PDB file of C-alpha atoms in Angstrom:
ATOM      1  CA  UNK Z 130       0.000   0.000   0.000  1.00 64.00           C
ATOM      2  CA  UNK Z 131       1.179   3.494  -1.141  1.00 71.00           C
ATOM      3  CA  UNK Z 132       1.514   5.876   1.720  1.00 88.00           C
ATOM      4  CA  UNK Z 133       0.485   9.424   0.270  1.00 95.00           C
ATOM      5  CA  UNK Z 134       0.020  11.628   2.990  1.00 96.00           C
ATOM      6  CA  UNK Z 135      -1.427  15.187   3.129  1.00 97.00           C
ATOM      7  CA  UNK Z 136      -0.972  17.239   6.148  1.00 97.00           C
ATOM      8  CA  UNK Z 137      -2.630  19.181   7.600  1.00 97.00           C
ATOM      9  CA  UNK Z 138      -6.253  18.006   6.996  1.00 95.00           C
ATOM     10  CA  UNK Z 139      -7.829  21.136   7.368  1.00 96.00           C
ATOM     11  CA  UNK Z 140      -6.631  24.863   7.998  1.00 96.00           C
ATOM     12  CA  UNK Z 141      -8.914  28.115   8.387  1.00 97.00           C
ATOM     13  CA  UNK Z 142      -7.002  31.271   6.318  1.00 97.00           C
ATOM     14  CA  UNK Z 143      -7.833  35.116   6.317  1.00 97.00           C
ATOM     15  CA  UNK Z 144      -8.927  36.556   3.119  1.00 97.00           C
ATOM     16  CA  UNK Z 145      -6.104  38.108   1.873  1.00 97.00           C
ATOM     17  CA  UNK Z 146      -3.243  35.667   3.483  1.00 97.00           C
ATOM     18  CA  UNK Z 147      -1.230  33.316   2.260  1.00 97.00           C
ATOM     19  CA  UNK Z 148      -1.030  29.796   3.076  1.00 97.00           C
ATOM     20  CA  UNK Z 149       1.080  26.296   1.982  1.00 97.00           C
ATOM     21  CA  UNK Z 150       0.708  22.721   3.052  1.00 97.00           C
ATOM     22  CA  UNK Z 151       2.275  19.624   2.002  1.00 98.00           C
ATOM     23  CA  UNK Z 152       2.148  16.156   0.394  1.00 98.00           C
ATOM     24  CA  UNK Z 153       4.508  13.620   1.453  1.00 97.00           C
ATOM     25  CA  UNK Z 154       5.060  10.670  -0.730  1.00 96.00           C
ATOM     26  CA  UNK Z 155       7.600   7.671  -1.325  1.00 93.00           C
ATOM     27  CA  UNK Z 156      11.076   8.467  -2.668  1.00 87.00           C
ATOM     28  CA  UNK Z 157      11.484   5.422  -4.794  1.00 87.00           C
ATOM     29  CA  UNK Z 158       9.669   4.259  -7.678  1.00 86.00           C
ATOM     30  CA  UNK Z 159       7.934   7.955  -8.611  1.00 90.00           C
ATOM     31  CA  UNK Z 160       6.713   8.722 -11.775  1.00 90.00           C
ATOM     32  CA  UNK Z 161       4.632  11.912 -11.140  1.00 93.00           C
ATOM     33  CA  UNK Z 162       2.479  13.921  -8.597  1.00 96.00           C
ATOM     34  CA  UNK Z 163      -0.496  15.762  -9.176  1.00 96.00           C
ATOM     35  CA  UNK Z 164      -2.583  18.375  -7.597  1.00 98.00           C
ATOM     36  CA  UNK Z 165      -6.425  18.575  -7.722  1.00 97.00           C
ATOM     37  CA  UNK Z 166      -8.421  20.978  -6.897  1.00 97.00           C
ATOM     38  CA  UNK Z 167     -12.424  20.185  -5.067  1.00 96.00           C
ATOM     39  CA  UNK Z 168     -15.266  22.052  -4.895  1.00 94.00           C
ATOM     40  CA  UNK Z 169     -17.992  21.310  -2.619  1.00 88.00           C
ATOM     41  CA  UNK Z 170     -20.653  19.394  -4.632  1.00 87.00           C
ATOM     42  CA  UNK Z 171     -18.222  18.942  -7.764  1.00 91.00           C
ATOM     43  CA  UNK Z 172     -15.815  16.650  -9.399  1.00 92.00           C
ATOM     44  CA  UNK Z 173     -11.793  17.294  -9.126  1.00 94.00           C
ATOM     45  CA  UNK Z 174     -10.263  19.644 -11.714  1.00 96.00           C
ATOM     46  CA  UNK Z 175      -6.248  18.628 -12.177  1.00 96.00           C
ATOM     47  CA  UNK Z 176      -4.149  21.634 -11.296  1.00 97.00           C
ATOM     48  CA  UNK Z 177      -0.452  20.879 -11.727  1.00 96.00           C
ATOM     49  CA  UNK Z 178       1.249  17.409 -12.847  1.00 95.00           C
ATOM     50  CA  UNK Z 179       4.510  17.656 -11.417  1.00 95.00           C
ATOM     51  CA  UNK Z 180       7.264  15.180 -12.875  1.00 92.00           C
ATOM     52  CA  UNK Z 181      11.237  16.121 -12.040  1.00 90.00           C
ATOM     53  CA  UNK Z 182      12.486  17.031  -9.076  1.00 91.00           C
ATOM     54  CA  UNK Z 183      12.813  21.021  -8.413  1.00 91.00           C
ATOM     55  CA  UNK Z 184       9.935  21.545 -10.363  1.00 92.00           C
ATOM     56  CA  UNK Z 185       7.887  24.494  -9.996  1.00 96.00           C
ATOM     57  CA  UNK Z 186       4.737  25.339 -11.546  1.00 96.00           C
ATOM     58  CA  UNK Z 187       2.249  28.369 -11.078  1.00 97.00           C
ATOM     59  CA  UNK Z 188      -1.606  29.193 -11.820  1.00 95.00           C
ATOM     60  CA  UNK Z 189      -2.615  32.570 -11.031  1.00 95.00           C
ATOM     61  CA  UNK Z 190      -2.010  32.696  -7.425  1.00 96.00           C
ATOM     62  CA  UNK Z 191      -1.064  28.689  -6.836  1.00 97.00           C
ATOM     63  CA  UNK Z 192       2.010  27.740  -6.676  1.00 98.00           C
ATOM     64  CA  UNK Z 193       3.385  24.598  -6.294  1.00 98.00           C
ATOM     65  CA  UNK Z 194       7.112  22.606  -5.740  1.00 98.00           C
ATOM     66  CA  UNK Z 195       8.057  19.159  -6.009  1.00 97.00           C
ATOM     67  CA  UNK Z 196      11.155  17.743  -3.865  1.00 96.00           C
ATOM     68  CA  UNK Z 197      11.160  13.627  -5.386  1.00 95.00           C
ATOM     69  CA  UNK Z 198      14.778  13.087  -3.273  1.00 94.00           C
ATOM     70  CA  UNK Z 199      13.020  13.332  -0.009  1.00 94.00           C
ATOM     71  CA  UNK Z 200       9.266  12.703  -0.927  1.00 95.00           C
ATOM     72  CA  UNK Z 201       7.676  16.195  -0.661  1.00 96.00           C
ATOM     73  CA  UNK Z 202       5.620  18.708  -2.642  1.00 98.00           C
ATOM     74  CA  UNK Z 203       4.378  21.985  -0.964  1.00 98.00           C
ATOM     75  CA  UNK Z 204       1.157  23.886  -2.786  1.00 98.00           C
ATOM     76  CA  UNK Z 205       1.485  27.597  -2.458  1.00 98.00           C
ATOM     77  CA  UNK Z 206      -1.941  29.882  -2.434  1.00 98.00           C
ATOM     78  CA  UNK Z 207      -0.786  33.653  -2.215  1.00 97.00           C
ATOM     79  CA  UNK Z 208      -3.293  36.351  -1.008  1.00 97.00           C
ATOM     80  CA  UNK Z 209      -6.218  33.843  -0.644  1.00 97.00           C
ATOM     81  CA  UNK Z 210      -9.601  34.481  -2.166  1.00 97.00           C
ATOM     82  CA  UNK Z 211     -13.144  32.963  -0.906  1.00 95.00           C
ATOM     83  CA  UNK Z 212     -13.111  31.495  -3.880  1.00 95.00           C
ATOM     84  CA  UNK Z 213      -9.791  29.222  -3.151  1.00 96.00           C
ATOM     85  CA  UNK Z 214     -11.673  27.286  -0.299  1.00 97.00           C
ATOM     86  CA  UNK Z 215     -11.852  23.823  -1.483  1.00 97.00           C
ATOM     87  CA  UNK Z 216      -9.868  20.472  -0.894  1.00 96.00           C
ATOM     88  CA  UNK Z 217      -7.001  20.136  -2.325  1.00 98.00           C
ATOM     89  CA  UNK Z 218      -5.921  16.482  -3.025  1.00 97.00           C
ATOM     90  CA  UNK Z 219      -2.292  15.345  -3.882  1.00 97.00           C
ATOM     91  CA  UNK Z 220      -1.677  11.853  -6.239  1.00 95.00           C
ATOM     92  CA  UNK Z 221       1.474  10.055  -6.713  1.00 94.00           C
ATOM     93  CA  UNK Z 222       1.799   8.229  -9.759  1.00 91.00           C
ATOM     94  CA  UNK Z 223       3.691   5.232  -9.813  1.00 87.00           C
ATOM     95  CA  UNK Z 224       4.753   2.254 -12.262  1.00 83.00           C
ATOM     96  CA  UNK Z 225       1.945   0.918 -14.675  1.00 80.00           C
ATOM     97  CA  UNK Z 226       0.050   4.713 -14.257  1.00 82.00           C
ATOM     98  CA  UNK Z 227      -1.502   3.787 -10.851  1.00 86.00           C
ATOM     99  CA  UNK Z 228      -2.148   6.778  -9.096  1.00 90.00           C
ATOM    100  CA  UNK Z 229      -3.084   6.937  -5.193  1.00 92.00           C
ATOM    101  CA  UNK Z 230      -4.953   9.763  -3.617  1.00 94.00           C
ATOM    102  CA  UNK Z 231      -3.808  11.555  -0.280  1.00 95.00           C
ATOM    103  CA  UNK Z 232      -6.742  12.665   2.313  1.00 94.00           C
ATOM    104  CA  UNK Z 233      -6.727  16.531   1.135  1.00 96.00           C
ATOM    105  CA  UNK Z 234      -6.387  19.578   2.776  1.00 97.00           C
ATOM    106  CA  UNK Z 235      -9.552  21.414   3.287  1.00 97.00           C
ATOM    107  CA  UNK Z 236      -9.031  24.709   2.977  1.00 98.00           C
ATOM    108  CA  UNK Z 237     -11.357  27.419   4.306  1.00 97.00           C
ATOM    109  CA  UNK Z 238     -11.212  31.263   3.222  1.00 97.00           C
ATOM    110  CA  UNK Z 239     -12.519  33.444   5.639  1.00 95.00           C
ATOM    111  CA  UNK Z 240     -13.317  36.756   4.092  1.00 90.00           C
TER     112      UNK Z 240
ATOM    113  CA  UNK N 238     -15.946  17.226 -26.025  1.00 65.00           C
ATOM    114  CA  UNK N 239     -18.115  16.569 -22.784  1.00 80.00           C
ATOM    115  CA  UNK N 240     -16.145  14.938 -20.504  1.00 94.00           C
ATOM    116  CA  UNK N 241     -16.652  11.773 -18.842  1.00 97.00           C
ATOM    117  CA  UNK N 242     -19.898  10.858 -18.035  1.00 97.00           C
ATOM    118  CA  UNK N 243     -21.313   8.841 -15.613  1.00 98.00           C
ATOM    119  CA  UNK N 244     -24.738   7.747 -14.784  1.00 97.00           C
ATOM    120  CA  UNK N 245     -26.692   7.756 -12.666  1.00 97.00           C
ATOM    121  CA  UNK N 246     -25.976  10.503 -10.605  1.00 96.00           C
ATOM    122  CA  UNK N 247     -27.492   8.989  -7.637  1.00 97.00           C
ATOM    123  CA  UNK N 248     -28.719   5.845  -6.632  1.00 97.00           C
ATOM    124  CA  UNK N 249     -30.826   4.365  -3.841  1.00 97.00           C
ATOM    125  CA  UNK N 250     -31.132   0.790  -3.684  1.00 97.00           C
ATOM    126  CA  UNK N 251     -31.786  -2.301  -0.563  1.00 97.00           C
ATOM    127  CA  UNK N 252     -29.512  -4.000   0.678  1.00 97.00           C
ATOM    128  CA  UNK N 253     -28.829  -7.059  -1.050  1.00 97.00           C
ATOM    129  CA  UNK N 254     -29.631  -5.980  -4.840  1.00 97.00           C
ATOM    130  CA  UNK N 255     -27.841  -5.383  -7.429  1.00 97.00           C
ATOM    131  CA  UNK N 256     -26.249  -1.670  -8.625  1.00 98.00           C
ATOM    132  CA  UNK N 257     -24.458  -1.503 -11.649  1.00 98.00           C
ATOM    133  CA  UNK N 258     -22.388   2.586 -12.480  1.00 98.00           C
ATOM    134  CA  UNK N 259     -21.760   3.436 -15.414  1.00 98.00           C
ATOM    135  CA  UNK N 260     -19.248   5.334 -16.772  1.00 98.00           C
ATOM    136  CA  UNK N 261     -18.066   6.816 -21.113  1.00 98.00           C
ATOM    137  CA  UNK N 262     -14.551   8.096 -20.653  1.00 97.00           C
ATOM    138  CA  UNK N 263     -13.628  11.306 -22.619  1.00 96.00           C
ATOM    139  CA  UNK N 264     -12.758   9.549 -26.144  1.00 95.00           C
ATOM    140  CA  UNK N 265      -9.290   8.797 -27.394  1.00 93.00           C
ATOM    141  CA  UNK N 266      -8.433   8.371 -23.707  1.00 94.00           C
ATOM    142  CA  UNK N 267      -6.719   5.210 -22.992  1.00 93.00           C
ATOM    143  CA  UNK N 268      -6.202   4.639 -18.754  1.00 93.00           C
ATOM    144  CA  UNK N 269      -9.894   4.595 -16.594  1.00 95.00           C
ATOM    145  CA  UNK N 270     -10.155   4.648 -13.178  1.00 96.00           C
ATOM    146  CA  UNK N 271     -13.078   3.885 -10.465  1.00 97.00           C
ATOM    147  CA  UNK N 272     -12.584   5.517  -7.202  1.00 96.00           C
ATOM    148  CA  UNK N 273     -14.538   5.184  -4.372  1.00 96.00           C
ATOM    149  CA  UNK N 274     -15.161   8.545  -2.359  1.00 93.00           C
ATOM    150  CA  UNK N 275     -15.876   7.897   1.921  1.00 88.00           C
ATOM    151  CA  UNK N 276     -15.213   9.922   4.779  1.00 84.00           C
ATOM    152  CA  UNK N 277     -13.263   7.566   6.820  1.00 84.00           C
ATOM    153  CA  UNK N 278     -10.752   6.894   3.827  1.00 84.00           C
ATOM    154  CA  UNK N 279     -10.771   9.598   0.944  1.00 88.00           C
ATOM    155  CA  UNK N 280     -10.181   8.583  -2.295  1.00 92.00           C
ATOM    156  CA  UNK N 281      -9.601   5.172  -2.684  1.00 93.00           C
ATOM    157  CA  UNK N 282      -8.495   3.453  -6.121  1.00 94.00           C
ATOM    158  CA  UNK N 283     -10.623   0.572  -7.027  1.00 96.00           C
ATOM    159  CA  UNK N 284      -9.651  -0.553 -10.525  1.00 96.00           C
ATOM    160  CA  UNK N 285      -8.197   0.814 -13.554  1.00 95.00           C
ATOM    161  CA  UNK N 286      -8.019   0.128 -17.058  1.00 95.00           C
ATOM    162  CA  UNK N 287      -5.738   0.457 -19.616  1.00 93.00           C
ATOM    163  CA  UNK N 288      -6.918   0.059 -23.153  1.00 94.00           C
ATOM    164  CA  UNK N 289      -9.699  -1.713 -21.816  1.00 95.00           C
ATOM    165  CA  UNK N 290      -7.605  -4.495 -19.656  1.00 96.00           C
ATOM    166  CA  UNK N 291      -7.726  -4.570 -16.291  1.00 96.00           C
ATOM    167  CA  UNK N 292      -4.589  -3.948 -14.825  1.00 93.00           C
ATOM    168  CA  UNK N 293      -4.682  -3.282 -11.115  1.00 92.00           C
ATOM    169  CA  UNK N 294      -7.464  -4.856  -9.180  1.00 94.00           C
ATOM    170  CA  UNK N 295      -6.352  -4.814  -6.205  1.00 92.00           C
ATOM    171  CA  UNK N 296      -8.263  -1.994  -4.237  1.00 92.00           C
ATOM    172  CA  UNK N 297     -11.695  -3.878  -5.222  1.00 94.00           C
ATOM    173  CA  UNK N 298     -12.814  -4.605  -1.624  1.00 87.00           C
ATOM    174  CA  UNK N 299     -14.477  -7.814  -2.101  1.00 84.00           C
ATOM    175  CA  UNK N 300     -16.015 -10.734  -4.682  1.00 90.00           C
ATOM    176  CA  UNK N 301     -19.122  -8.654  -4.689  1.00 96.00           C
ATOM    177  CA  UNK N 302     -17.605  -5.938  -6.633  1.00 97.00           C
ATOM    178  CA  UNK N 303     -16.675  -6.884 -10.337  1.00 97.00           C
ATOM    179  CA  UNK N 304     -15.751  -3.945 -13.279  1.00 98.00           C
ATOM    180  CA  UNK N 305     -15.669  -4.410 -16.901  1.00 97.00           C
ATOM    181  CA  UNK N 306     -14.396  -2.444 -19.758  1.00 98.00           C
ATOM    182  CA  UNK N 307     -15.925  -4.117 -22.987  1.00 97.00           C
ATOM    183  CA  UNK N 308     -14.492  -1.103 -25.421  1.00 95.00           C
ATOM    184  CA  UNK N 309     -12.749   2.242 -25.345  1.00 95.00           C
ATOM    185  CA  UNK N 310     -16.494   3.969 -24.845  1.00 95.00           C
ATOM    186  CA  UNK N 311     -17.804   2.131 -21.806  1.00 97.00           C
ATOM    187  CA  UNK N 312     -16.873   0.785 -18.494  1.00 98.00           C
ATOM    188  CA  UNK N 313     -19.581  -0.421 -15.539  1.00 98.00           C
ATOM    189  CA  UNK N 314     -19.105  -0.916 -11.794  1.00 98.00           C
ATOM    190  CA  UNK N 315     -20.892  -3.757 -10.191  1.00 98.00           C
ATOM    191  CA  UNK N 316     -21.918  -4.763  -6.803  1.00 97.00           C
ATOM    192  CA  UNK N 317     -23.752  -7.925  -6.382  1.00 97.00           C
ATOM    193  CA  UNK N 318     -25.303  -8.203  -3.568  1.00 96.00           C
ATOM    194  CA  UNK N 319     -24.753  -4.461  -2.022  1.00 97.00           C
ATOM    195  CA  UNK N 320     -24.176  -3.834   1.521  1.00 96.00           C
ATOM    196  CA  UNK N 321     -24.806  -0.757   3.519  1.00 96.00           C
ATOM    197  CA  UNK N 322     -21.205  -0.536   3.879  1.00 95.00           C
ATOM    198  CA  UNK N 323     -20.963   0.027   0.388  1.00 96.00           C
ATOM    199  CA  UNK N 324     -22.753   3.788   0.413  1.00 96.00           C
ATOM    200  CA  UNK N 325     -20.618   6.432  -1.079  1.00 96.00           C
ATOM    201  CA  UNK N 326     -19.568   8.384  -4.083  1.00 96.00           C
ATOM    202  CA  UNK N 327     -17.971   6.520  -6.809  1.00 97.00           C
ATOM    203  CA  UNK N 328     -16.213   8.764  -9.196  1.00 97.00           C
ATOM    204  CA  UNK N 329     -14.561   7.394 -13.099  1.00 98.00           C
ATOM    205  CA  UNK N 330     -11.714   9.174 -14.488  1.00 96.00           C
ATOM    206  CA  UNK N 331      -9.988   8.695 -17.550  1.00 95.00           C
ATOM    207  CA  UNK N 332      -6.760  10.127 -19.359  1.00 93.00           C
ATOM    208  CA  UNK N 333      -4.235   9.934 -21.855  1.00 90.00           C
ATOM    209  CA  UNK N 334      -1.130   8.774 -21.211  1.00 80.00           C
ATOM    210  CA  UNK N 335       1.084   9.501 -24.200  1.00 63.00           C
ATOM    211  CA  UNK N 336       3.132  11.343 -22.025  1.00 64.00           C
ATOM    212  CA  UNK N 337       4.196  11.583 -18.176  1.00 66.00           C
ATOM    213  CA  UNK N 338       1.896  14.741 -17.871  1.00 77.00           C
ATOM    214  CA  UNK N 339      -1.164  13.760 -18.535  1.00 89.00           C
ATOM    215  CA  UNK N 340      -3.874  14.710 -15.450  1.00 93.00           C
ATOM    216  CA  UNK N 341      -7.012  12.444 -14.691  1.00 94.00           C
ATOM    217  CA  UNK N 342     -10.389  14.173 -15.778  1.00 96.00           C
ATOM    218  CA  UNK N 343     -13.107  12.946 -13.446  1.00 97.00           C
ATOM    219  CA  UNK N 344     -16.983  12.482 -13.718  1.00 97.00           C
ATOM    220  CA  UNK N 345     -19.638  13.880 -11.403  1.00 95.00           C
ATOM    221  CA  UNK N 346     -19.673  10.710  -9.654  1.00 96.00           C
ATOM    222  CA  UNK N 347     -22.411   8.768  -8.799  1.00 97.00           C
ATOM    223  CA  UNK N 348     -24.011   8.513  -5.294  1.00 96.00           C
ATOM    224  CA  UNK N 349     -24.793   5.226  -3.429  1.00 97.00           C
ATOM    225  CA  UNK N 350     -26.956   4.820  -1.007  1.00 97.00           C
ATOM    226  CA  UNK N 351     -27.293   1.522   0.478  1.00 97.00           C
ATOM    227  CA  UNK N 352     -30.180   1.077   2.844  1.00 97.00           C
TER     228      UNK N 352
END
């Protein structure tokens, strides 16, 4: 069994803060991770696929960073918006295209 | 194109019958997943497909759940007989996987409820 793990499981943010949290995966064997984004009463929408190690990739205000030696990605949001409240799920990808889910963060915007 | 579709959105059913999900992956894709959506345990992989063979089984929790894939257009979900224990959302996603990069697009889901 894959351990993906997202920490921390929820957070509360100020409207106009910024915020990070992380995904912690295996070191060996990795392939890719992705970042979802999930709205309340929707599907998840893909954000960033993440594949060498040092990457960085941006949308809008998201951020992300991918550390493969040590098993770590951090997701960025800069000056958070109502609208970023949602659960944010990390996926490792490994041999054969099997990907495995972490828990989420649950992010909350307070305005 | 309009994304993967699954049906039916939700579904009520007794104890011991049979459900069967549905699920038409976004065309030209090539990988499908099933994922089942609880509380206690998030997203969990079920099954997935690649060019319609099964190639990972190994999260389907018990003999009473089987999944087929009988062409690049359709896949189904079973659960024969269902068990209360067996209420949540169960969400199909497909993708292409020419490349390293490719993300998972993901139906609405469908939601069981067991009773």
């Amino acid at each position: 069994i894959l351990n993906v793990e997202q920490s921390p499981q929820s957070l509360h943010v100020q409207e106009g803060d910024s915020t990070n949290f992380t995904c912690s995966f295996p070191s060996s064997n990795f392939y890719a991770l992705h970042w979802y984004r999930w709205e309340t009463a929707k599907s998840p929408e893909a954000l960033f696929v993440m594949t060498l190690n040092g990457d960085e990739k941006k949308k809008g205000r998201i951020s992300a960073t991918l550390n493969t030696k040590e098993g770590y990605s951090y997701l960025y949001i800069k000056g958070s918006q109502p609208e970023d409240s949602a659960t944010y799920l990390c996926a490792f990808r490994s041999a054969g295209n099997k990907l495995t889910f972490g828990g989420g963060t649950r992010v909350l915007v307070k305005p | 194109d309009a994304g993967v579709i699954q049906s039916p959105r939700h579904e009520v059913t007794e104890m011991g019958q049979e459900v069967t999900l549905r699920c038409k992956p976004i065309s030209g894709h090539d990988y499908l997943f099933w994922y089942r959506q609880t509380m206690m345990r998030g997203l969990e992989l079920l099954i997935y497909f690649n060019n319609n063979v099964p190639i990972d089984d190994s999260g389907m929790p018990e003999d009473r759940f089987s999944a087929k894939m009988p062409n690049a257009s359709f896949s189904t979900l079973k659960i024969q007989p269902s068990e209360p224990r067996d209420s949540a959302v169960y969400f199909c996603a497909s993708s292409y996987q020419a490349s390293y990069n490719s993300p998972l697009h993901f139906g609405n889901g469908t939601r069981l409820t067991v009773t």
